[in-house]
């Protein structure tokens, strides 16, 4: 089927949201008032008794972020459009917080998108200024919990894979923000038809740590244009310009 015929079957609203994502993000500097700095709050569900496996939680976080960015409510005339675009077009940040029990249930009442993968749950919230965070979210702790990586092999060839550089020693919260950046970049880089297919899967993806040999191969793919990389701004934990996550499309 010709590309034009395929693309004509894609919902115009989804195509417009994808086009916005494909334009990239950032570009604007921080406002003079620190309280107006824009950030996406991410809530990671980490029960005390049975905590999730680290990479499954990161996969849920990555999927939640891209699901929000392509949600119809961030599109033209949507309830979240202004808040989303204000964040996306500024110097964006993501802040991961942990929750359990009643805290997690309360987070579901704040505008956002929740994704569950492999028993792990994460919620990406509609961005806004850091000086006006919902009290139910502001009280949640940032960091402080580490999780076991579990068994490798969460990368399924049919779905996008997000490879993390373990040499950087990122915390769960930092890594969650980085895979969220990666899922946004990858979705924007995909042709709209492939992005729509990914959306139909619930933005299923895999997260794993790359050994040094694989990391070198992945970097070559970035140079060749068949993968995308996140380079951190260096606000926390890692040096500016560090390549933290490399994302590859599914089926390749």
PDB file of C-alpha atoms in Angstrom, residues 40-45 57 60-65 68 73 80 95-97 103-116 120-126 137:
ATOM      1  CA  UNK A  40       6.702  16.815  34.532  1.00  0.00           C
ATOM      2  CA  UNK A  41       6.158  14.976  37.799  1.00  0.00           C
ATOM      3  CA  UNK A  42       6.386  11.185  37.545  1.00  0.00           C
ATOM      4  CA  UNK A  43       5.059   8.889  40.259  1.00  0.00           C
ATOM      5  CA  UNK A  44       6.584   5.429  40.631  1.00  0.00           C
ATOM      6  CA  UNK A  45       4.552   2.850  42.511  1.00  0.00           C
ATOM      7  CA  UNK A  57       9.200  -0.090  36.543  1.00  0.00           C
ATOM      8  CA  UNK A  60       6.230   1.507  32.739  1.00  0.00           C
ATOM      9  CA  UNK A  61       7.599   5.002  33.365  1.00  0.00           C
ATOM     10  CA  UNK A  62       8.830   5.365  29.782  1.00  0.00           C
ATOM     11  CA  UNK A  63       5.491   4.216  28.395  1.00  0.00           C
ATOM     12  CA  UNK A  64       3.515   6.529  30.679  1.00  0.00           C
ATOM     13  CA  UNK A  65       5.495   9.560  29.510  1.00  0.00           C
ATOM     14  CA  UNK A  68       0.770  11.353  27.920  1.00  0.00           C
ATOM     15  CA  UNK A  73      -6.027  15.730  25.808  1.00  0.00           C
ATOM     16  CA  UNK A  80      -4.108  19.597  28.879  1.00  0.00           C
ATOM     17  CA  UNK A  95      10.991  14.693  38.482  1.00  0.00           C
ATOM     18  CA  UNK A  96      10.346  11.128  39.655  1.00  0.00           C
ATOM     19  CA  UNK A  97       8.748  10.529  43.040  1.00  0.00           C
ATOM     20  CA  UNK A 103      -0.247   7.924  48.328  1.00  0.00           C
ATOM     21  CA  UNK A 104      -0.426   5.987  45.078  1.00  0.00           C
ATOM     22  CA  UNK A 105      -4.219   6.034  45.081  1.00  0.00           C
ATOM     23  CA  UNK A 106      -4.203   9.799  45.664  1.00  0.00           C
ATOM     24  CA  UNK A 107      -1.817  10.287  42.731  1.00  0.00           C
ATOM     25  CA  UNK A 108      -4.417   8.717  40.439  1.00  0.00           C
ATOM     26  CA  UNK A 109      -6.668  11.695  41.134  1.00  0.00           C
ATOM     27  CA  UNK A 110      -4.132  14.137  39.659  1.00  0.00           C
ATOM     28  CA  UNK A 111      -4.240  14.693  35.894  1.00  0.00           C
ATOM     29  CA  UNK A 112      -2.003  12.207  34.140  1.00  0.00           C
ATOM     30  CA  UNK A 113      -1.598   8.746  32.606  1.00  0.00           C
ATOM     31  CA  UNK A 114      -0.817   5.485  34.399  1.00  0.00           C
ATOM     32  CA  UNK A 115       0.801   2.470  32.739  1.00  0.00           C
ATOM     33  CA  UNK A 116       1.345  -1.020  34.160  1.00  0.00           C
ATOM     34  CA  UNK A 120       5.063  -2.470  37.816  1.00  0.00           C
ATOM     35  CA  UNK A 121       3.118   0.792  37.675  1.00  0.00           C
ATOM     36  CA  UNK A 122       4.103   4.369  36.927  1.00  0.00           C
ATOM     37  CA  UNK A 123       2.113   7.542  36.355  1.00  0.00           C
ATOM     38  CA  UNK A 124       3.199  10.554  34.295  1.00  0.00           C
ATOM     39  CA  UNK A 125       1.446  13.743  35.374  1.00  0.00           C
ATOM     40  CA  UNK A 126       0.529  16.712  33.240  1.00  0.00           C
ATOM     41  CA  UNK A 137       2.313  15.051  44.784  1.00  0.00           C
TER      42      UNK A 137
END
